[in-house]
PDB file of C-alpha atoms in Angstrom:
ATOM      1  CA  MET A   1      90.376  92.224  83.136  1.00 32.00           C
ATOM      2  CA  PRO A   2      89.952  88.982  85.178  1.00 32.00           C
ATOM      3  CA  ARG A   3      91.340  88.582  88.697  1.00 31.00           C
ATOM      4  CA  LEU A   4      94.199  86.146  88.573  1.00 31.00           C
ATOM      5  CA  THR A   5      94.326  83.061  90.719  1.00 32.00           C
ATOM      6  CA  SER A   6      97.753  81.543  90.299  1.00 37.00           C
ATOM      7  CA  SER A   7     100.454  81.831  92.839  1.00 39.00           C
ATOM      8  CA  ILE A   8     104.177  82.645  93.452  1.00 43.00           C
ATOM      9  CA  ILE A   9     104.783  80.561  96.545  1.00 40.00           C
ATOM     10  CA  GLY A  10     106.165  82.388  99.444  1.00 44.00           C
ATOM     11  CA  GLY A  11     105.579  85.678  97.657  1.00 50.00           C
ATOM     12  CA  GLU A  12     104.575  89.083  98.904  1.00 58.00           C
ATOM     13  CA  ASN A  13     102.915  92.166  97.628  1.00 68.00           C
ATOM     14  CA  ALA A  14     105.400  94.540  96.057  1.00 68.00           C
ATOM     15  CA  LYS A  15     105.434  98.185  96.701  1.00 78.00           C
ATOM     16  CA  GLU A  16     104.520 100.546  93.862  1.00 82.00           C
ATOM     17  CA  GLY A  17     107.700 101.248  91.926  1.00 82.00           C
ATOM     18  CA  ASP A  18     109.763  98.461  93.398  1.00 87.00           C
ATOM     19  CA  TRP A  19     109.973  96.673  89.946  1.00 94.00           C
ATOM     20  CA  PRO A  20     109.599  99.383  87.367  1.00 96.00           C
ATOM     21  CA  TRP A  21     110.360  97.020  84.393  1.00 97.00           C
ATOM     22  CA  MET A  22     107.407  94.789  85.198  1.00 96.00           C
ATOM     23  CA  ALA A  23     104.820  94.649  82.370  1.00 96.00           C
ATOM     24  CA  HIS A  24     101.293  93.271  82.246  1.00 95.00           C
ATOM     25  CA  VAL A  25     100.927  91.585  78.856  1.00 95.00           C
ATOM     26  CA  TYR A  26      97.161  91.211  78.142  1.00 93.00           C
ATOM     27  CA  VAL A  27      96.683  89.043  75.019  1.00 92.00           C
ATOM     28  CA  VAL A  28      93.237  88.834  73.390  1.00 91.00           C
ATOM     29  CA  THR A  29      92.928  86.043  70.932  1.00 85.00           C
ATOM     30  CA  SER A  30      89.119  85.908  70.309  1.00 83.00           C
ATOM     31  CA  ASN A  31      85.882  87.377  71.542  1.00 83.00           C
ATOM     32  CA  THR A  32      85.880  84.697  74.334  1.00 80.00           C
ATOM     33  CA  HIS A  33      89.558  84.251  75.184  1.00 84.00           C
ATOM     34  CA  ALA A  34      92.258  86.365  76.673  1.00 87.00           C
ATOM     35  CA  THR A  35      95.450  85.568  78.476  1.00 87.00           C
ATOM     36  CA  ASP A  36      97.256  87.470  81.260  1.00 90.00           C
ATOM     37  CA  CYS A  37     101.024  87.302  81.369  1.00 93.00           C
ATOM     38  CA  GLY A  38     103.988  89.074  82.881  1.00 94.00           C
ATOM     39  CA  GLY A  39     106.819  90.636  80.876  1.00 96.00           C
ATOM     40  CA  SER A  40     109.688  93.015  81.292  1.00 98.00           C
ATOM     41  CA  LEU A  41     110.530  96.268  79.669  1.00 98.00           C
ATOM     42  CA  ILE A  42     113.986  95.984  78.140  1.00 98.00           C
ATOM     43  CA  SER A  43     114.088  99.242  76.120  1.00 97.00           C
ATOM     44  CA  GLU A  44     111.729 102.040  75.295  1.00 97.00           C
ATOM     45  CA  ARG A  45     110.063 100.044  72.567  1.00 97.00           C
ATOM     46  CA  TRP A  46     110.473  96.436  73.539  1.00 98.00           C
ATOM     47  CA  VAL A  47     109.069  94.079  76.132  1.00 98.00           C
ATOM     48  CA  LEU A  48     110.419  90.590  76.876  1.00 98.00           C
ATOM     49  CA  THR A  49     108.078  87.757  77.659  1.00 97.00           C
ATOM     50  CA  ALA A  50     107.278  84.061  77.217  1.00 94.00           C
ATOM     51  CA  ALA A  51     106.244  82.665  73.724  1.00 93.00           C
ATOM     52  CA  CYS A  52     103.581  80.427  75.212  1.00 90.00           C
ATOM     53  CA  CYS A  53     101.594  83.502  76.156  1.00 91.00           C
ATOM     54  CA  PHE A  54     100.640  83.889  72.529  1.00 89.00           C
ATOM     55  CA  LYS A  55      99.015  80.639  71.544  1.00 75.00           C
ATOM     56  CA  PRO A  56      96.959  80.568  69.474  1.00 69.00           C
ATOM     57  CA  SER A  57      99.058  82.878  67.440  1.00 68.00           C
ATOM     58  CA  PHE A  58      96.242  85.110  66.260  1.00 77.00           C
ATOM     59  CA  ILE A  59      96.338  88.318  68.375  1.00 84.00           C
ATOM     60  CA  LYS A  60      93.499  90.851  68.254  1.00 87.00           C
ATOM     61  CA  GLU A  61      94.173  94.549  68.211  1.00 87.00           C
ATOM     62  CA  GLU A  62      92.508  94.885  71.758  1.00 91.00           C
ATOM     63  CA  SER A  63      95.762  93.226  73.159  1.00 94.00           C
ATOM     64  CA  VAL A  64      97.693  95.670  75.235  1.00 96.00           C
ATOM     65  CA  VAL A  65     100.804  95.998  77.307  1.00 97.00           C
ATOM     66  CA  ARG A  66     100.465  97.928  80.652  1.00 96.00           C
ATOM     67  CA  LEU A  67     103.531  99.561  82.103  1.00 97.00           C
ATOM     68  CA  GLY A  68     103.678 101.131  85.570  1.00 94.00           C
ATOM     69  CA  ALA A  69     100.646  99.098  86.549  1.00 90.00           C
ATOM     70  CA  TYR A  70     100.093  98.074  90.153  1.00 85.00           C
ATOM     71  CA  TRP A  71      96.676  96.445  90.127  1.00 78.00           C
ATOM     72  CA  LEU A  72      95.211  94.255  87.409  1.00 76.00           C
ATOM     73  CA  SER A  73      91.612  95.029  88.264  1.00 73.00           C
ATOM     74  CA  GLU A  74      91.929  98.834  88.090  1.00 75.00           C
ATOM     75  CA  GLU A  75      94.130 101.557  86.462  1.00 82.00           C
ATOM     76  CA  SER A  76      97.027 102.752  88.500  1.00 81.00           C
ATOM     77  CA  GLN A  77      98.034 106.356  88.828  1.00 86.00           C
ATOM     78  CA  HIS A  78     101.312 105.936  87.149  1.00 89.00           C
ATOM     79  CA  GLU A  79     100.497 103.347  84.456  1.00 93.00           C
ATOM     80  CA  SER A  80     100.309 103.743  80.585  1.00 96.00           C
ATOM     81  CA  GLN A  81      98.806 101.308  78.018  1.00 96.00           C
ATOM     82  CA  TYR A  82     100.472 100.437  74.678  1.00 98.00           C
ATOM     83  CA  GLY A  83      99.354  98.549  71.757  1.00 97.00           C
ATOM     84  CA  MET A  84     101.337  95.665  70.343  1.00 96.00           C
ATOM     85  CA  ARG A  85     102.957  96.713  66.994  1.00 95.00           C
ATOM     86  CA  LYS A  86     104.738  93.429  66.618  1.00 94.00           C
ATOM     87  CA  VAL A  87     105.064  90.157  68.403  1.00 95.00           C
ATOM     88  CA  ILE A  88     108.215  87.935  67.624  1.00 95.00           C
ATOM     89  CA  LEU A  89     108.228  84.374  68.836  1.00 94.00           C
ATOM     90  CA  HIS A  90     111.556  82.534  68.839  1.00 95.00           C
ATOM     91  CA  PRO A  91     111.753  80.543  65.536  1.00 94.00           C
ATOM     92  CA  LYS A  92     112.522  77.332  67.428  1.00 93.00           C
ATOM     93  CA  TYR A  93     109.793  77.771  70.005  1.00 92.00           C
ATOM     94  CA  SER A  94     108.132  74.500  71.021  1.00 81.00           C
ATOM     95  CA  ASP A  95     104.431  74.649  71.328  1.00 76.00           C
ATOM     96  CA  SER A  96     104.767  72.336  74.317  1.00 65.00           C
ATOM     97  CA  CYS A  97     105.933  75.423  76.197  1.00 60.00           C
ATOM     98  CA  LYS A  98     109.066  73.627  77.138  1.00 73.00           C
ATOM     99  CA  GLY A  99     111.665  74.960  74.684  1.00 88.00           C
ATOM    100  CA  ASN A 100     112.887  78.408  73.428  1.00 94.00           C
ATOM    101  CA  ASP A 101     110.024  79.936  75.376  1.00 94.00           C
ATOM    102  CA  ILE A 102     110.837  83.550  74.664  1.00 96.00           C
ATOM    103  CA  ALA A 103     109.181  86.325  72.751  1.00 96.00           C
ATOM    104  CA  LEU A 104     109.518  89.987  72.056  1.00 98.00           C
ATOM    105  CA  VAL A 105     106.725  92.570  71.891  1.00 97.00           C
ATOM    106  CA  GLU A 106     107.295  95.790  70.100  1.00 97.00           C
ATOM    107  CA  LEU A 107     105.209  98.631  71.530  1.00 98.00           C
ATOM    108  CA  ASP A 108     103.128 100.865  69.280  1.00 97.00           C
ATOM    109  CA  ARG A 109     105.108 103.914  70.621  1.00 97.00           C
ATOM    110  CA  LYS A 110     108.113 104.668  72.838  1.00 97.00           C
ATOM    111  CA  ALA A 111     107.329 104.062  76.637  1.00 97.00           C
ATOM    112  CA  THR A 112     107.395 107.138  78.799  1.00 95.00           C
ATOM    113  CA  LEU A 113     110.129 106.382  81.321  1.00 97.00           C
ATOM    114  CA  SER A 114     109.896 107.493  84.978  1.00 96.00           C
ATOM    115  CA  HIS A 115     110.573 106.219  88.494  1.00 94.00           C
ATOM    116  CA  PHE A 116     107.798 103.697  87.911  1.00 95.00           C
ATOM    117  CA  VAL A 117     108.698 102.662  84.463  1.00 97.00           C
ATOM    118  CA  LYS A 118     112.292 101.737  83.555  1.00 97.00           C
ATOM    119  CA  PRO A 119     113.989  99.100  81.545  1.00 98.00           C
ATOM    120  CA  VAL A 120     115.699  96.140  83.158  1.00 97.00           C
ATOM    121  CA  VAL A 121     119.319  95.227  82.520  1.00 96.00           C
ATOM    122  CA  LEU A 122     119.745  91.789  80.930  1.00 96.00           C
ATOM    123  CA  ALA A 123     122.154  89.218  82.350  1.00 94.00           C
ATOM    124  CA  ASN A 124     125.315  88.439  80.414  1.00 92.00           C
ATOM    125  CA  PRO A 125     126.674  84.897  79.738  1.00 90.00           C
ATOM    126  CA  SER A 126     129.650  85.514  82.167  1.00 89.00           C
ATOM    127  CA  GLN A 127     127.221  85.859  85.176  1.00 90.00           C
ATOM    128  CA  VAL A 128     126.446  82.687  87.099  1.00 85.00           C
ATOM    129  CA  PHE A 129     123.412  82.385  89.452  1.00 88.00           C
ATOM    130  CA  ASP A 130     122.997  79.647  91.929  1.00 83.00           C
ATOM    131  CA  GLN A 131     121.186  78.801  95.115  1.00 83.00           C
ATOM    132  CA  HIS A 132     123.206  81.476  96.894  1.00 84.00           C
ATOM    133  CA  SER A 133     122.141  84.285  94.582  1.00 88.00           C
ATOM    134  CA  ASP A 134     119.590  86.942  95.664  1.00 91.00           C
ATOM    135  CA  CYS A 135     116.955  86.475  93.131  1.00 90.00           C
ATOM    136  CA  ARG A 136     113.312  87.359  92.837  1.00 90.00           C
ATOM    137  CA  VAL A 137     110.412  86.507  90.505  1.00 88.00           C
ATOM    138  CA  THR A 138     107.657  89.087  89.924  1.00 88.00           C
ATOM    139  CA  GLY A 139     104.331  88.251  88.522  1.00 82.00           C
ATOM    140  CA  TRP A 140     100.576  89.083  88.540  1.00 80.00           C
ATOM    141  CA  GLY A 141      99.471  85.961  90.368  1.00 66.00           C
ATOM    142  CA  MET A 142      98.297  85.788  93.962  1.00 48.00           C
ATOM    143  CA  THR A 143     100.987  85.234  96.589  1.00 43.00           C
ATOM    144  CA  GLY A 144      99.121  82.707  98.841  1.00 38.00           C
ATOM    145  CA  LYS A 145      98.941  78.925  98.731  1.00 37.00           C
ATOM    146  CA  ASN A 146      96.128  76.434  98.047  1.00 35.00           C
ATOM    147  CA  VAL A 147      94.656  78.427  95.149  1.00 36.00           C
ATOM    148  CA  PRO A 148      93.104  77.041  91.881  1.00 35.00           C
ATOM    149  CA  LEU A 149      95.526  76.264  89.048  1.00 33.00           C
ATOM    150  CA  LYS A 150      95.434  78.201  85.822  1.00 39.00           C
ATOM    151  CA  ASP A 151      97.924  78.337  83.015  1.00 40.00           C
ATOM    152  CA  PRO A 152      99.148  80.801  82.127  1.00 45.00           C
ATOM    153  CA  GLY A 153      98.060  82.659  85.338  1.00 55.00           C
ATOM    154  CA  GLY A 154      99.790  86.036  85.335  1.00 68.00           C
ATOM    155  CA  ASP A 155     103.256  84.765  86.410  1.00 82.00           C
ATOM    156  CA  THR A 156     104.205  83.167  83.110  1.00 89.00           C
ATOM    157  CA  GLY A 157     106.460  85.544  81.038  1.00 93.00           C
ATOM    158  CA  GLY A 158     107.475  87.473  84.119  1.00 94.00           C
ATOM    159  CA  PRO A 159     111.067  88.184  84.882  1.00 95.00           C
ATOM    160  CA  LEU A 160     113.414  86.408  87.288  1.00 93.00           C
ATOM    161  CA  VAL A 161     115.873  89.040  88.383  1.00 94.00           C
ATOM    162  CA  CYS A 162     119.050  88.626  90.451  1.00 94.00           C
ATOM    163  CA  LYS A 163     121.180  91.168  92.210  1.00 93.00           C
ATOM    164  CA  VAL A 164     124.746  91.737  90.833  1.00 93.00           C
ATOM    165  CA  GLN A 165     126.812  94.374  92.580  1.00 91.00           C
ATOM    166  CA  GLY A 166     123.827  96.138  93.865  1.00 92.00           C
ATOM    167  CA  GLN A 167     121.941  96.174  90.472  1.00 93.00           C
ATOM    168  CA  TRP A 168     119.034  93.861  89.500  1.00 96.00           C
ATOM    169  CA  VAL A 169     119.585  92.039  86.189  1.00 96.00           C
ATOM    170  CA  GLN A 170     117.164  89.805  84.553  1.00 96.00           C
ATOM    171  CA  ALA A 171     118.457  86.168  84.448  1.00 95.00           C
ATOM    172  CA  GLY A 172     115.293  84.337  83.350  1.00 94.00           C
ATOM    173  CA  ILE A 173     111.660  84.366  82.144  1.00 95.00           C
ATOM    174  CA  VAL A 174     109.088  82.330  83.926  1.00 92.00           C
ATOM    175  CA  SER A 175     108.210  79.570  81.354  1.00 88.00           C
ATOM    176  CA  PHE A 176     106.013  77.017  83.080  1.00 73.00           C
ATOM    177  CA  SER A 177     105.251  75.486  86.543  1.00 63.00           C
ATOM    178  CA  THR A 178     104.946  72.277  88.345  1.00 59.00           C
ATOM    179  CA  VAL A 179     102.217  71.295  90.675  1.00 54.00           C
ATOM    180  CA  THR A 180     102.116  69.260  93.823  1.00 50.00           C
ATOM    181  CA  PRO A 181     100.517  65.816  93.732  1.00 49.00           C
ATOM    182  CA  GLU A 182      97.375  67.391  95.522  1.00 52.00           C
ATOM    183  CA  LYS A 183      97.226  69.974  92.609  1.00 49.00           C
ATOM    184  CA  LYS A 184      96.976  72.714  95.192  1.00 48.00           C
ATOM    185  CA  ILE A 185     100.132  74.698  94.373  1.00 47.00           C
ATOM    186  CA  CYS A 186     101.351  76.188  91.104  1.00 51.00           C
ATOM    187  CA  ALA A 187     104.796  77.441  91.626  1.00 54.00           C
ATOM    188  CA  PRO A 188     107.134  78.880  88.844  1.00 54.00           C
ATOM    189  CA  SER A 189     109.739  76.097  88.405  1.00 70.00           C
ATOM    190  CA  PHE A 190     111.227  76.414  84.924  1.00 86.00           C
ATOM    191  CA  TYR A 191     112.819  79.458  83.464  1.00 90.00           C
ATOM    192  CA  THR A 192     114.262  80.516  80.016  1.00 93.00           C
ATOM    193  CA  ARG A 193     117.786  81.633  80.507  1.00 94.00           C
ATOM    194  CA  VAL A 194     117.906  85.199  79.124  1.00 96.00           C
ATOM    195  CA  SER A 195     121.771  85.138  78.458  1.00 95.00           C
ATOM    196  CA  SER A 196     121.343  82.244  76.038  1.00 95.00           C
ATOM    197  CA  PHE A 197     119.089  84.314  73.777  1.00 96.00           C
ATOM    198  CA  ARG A 198     121.027  87.562  73.621  1.00 94.00           C
ATOM    199  CA  ASP A 199     121.549  87.255  69.886  1.00 94.00           C
ATOM    200  CA  PHE A 200     117.810  86.617  69.256  1.00 97.00           C
ATOM    201  CA  ILE A 201     117.021  89.772  71.290  1.00 97.00           C
ATOM    202  CA  LYS A 202     119.724  91.916  69.604  1.00 95.00           C
ATOM    203  CA  ASN A 203     119.041  90.774  66.102  1.00 95.00           C
ATOM    204  CA  ASN A 204     115.313  91.601  66.357  1.00 96.00           C
ATOM    205  CA  THR A 205     115.360  94.696  68.459  1.00 94.00           C
ATOM    206  CA  PHE A 206     118.550  96.208  67.000  1.00 85.00           C
ATOM    207  CA  PHE A 207     119.704  97.619  70.327  1.00 72.00           C
ATOM    208  CA  SER A 208     122.759  96.676  72.229  1.00 61.00           C
ATOM    209  CA  THR A 209     122.491  93.935  74.910  1.00 56.00           C
ATOM    210  CA  GLU A 210     126.044  94.751  76.224  1.00 53.00           C
ATOM    211  CA  TYR A 211     126.107  96.287  79.651  1.00 43.00           C
TER     212      TYR A 211
END
């Protein structure tokens, strides 16, 4: 798998097991093209990510979801790989990657849960997040500045989580980024609000999104 070269600005390397819902969504669309994206485990069978990770829509069977992974370039001790049984894009997704940018991936079998692999709790509509909230973005891009721009680059599809009463809940999905005029920095800037799509998630996965 390729080494990623995008960036979460001001980020830092996570410790193994810090974000146990984090998924690596590796989408193969042809013999010459593959996309690396982030995602989040929301149940034993389903991963939440961005719809723009799946264009073109044809997905080869070599596509996988990695859970419990720590490095992209090598297999981690606690990771497992899963095939994609089904991919569901939001029916009103805009191909410009700027609207309804949400997708669900059904794993080919139930995920084995552990300290390193756990589902994330989804935010509900009553929860409000602002500049004072303790929020984090996790992704597979590099953490430094002044790196080449790629799109997607490992951060797209990753979760934006915020702490509510001591518990991390997923408030958003990294959708797309803006770039400085010098085109030296690619920072996640726009997010899909998860609470606005609870019905889409519930109606397709058939598990309760009420927490």
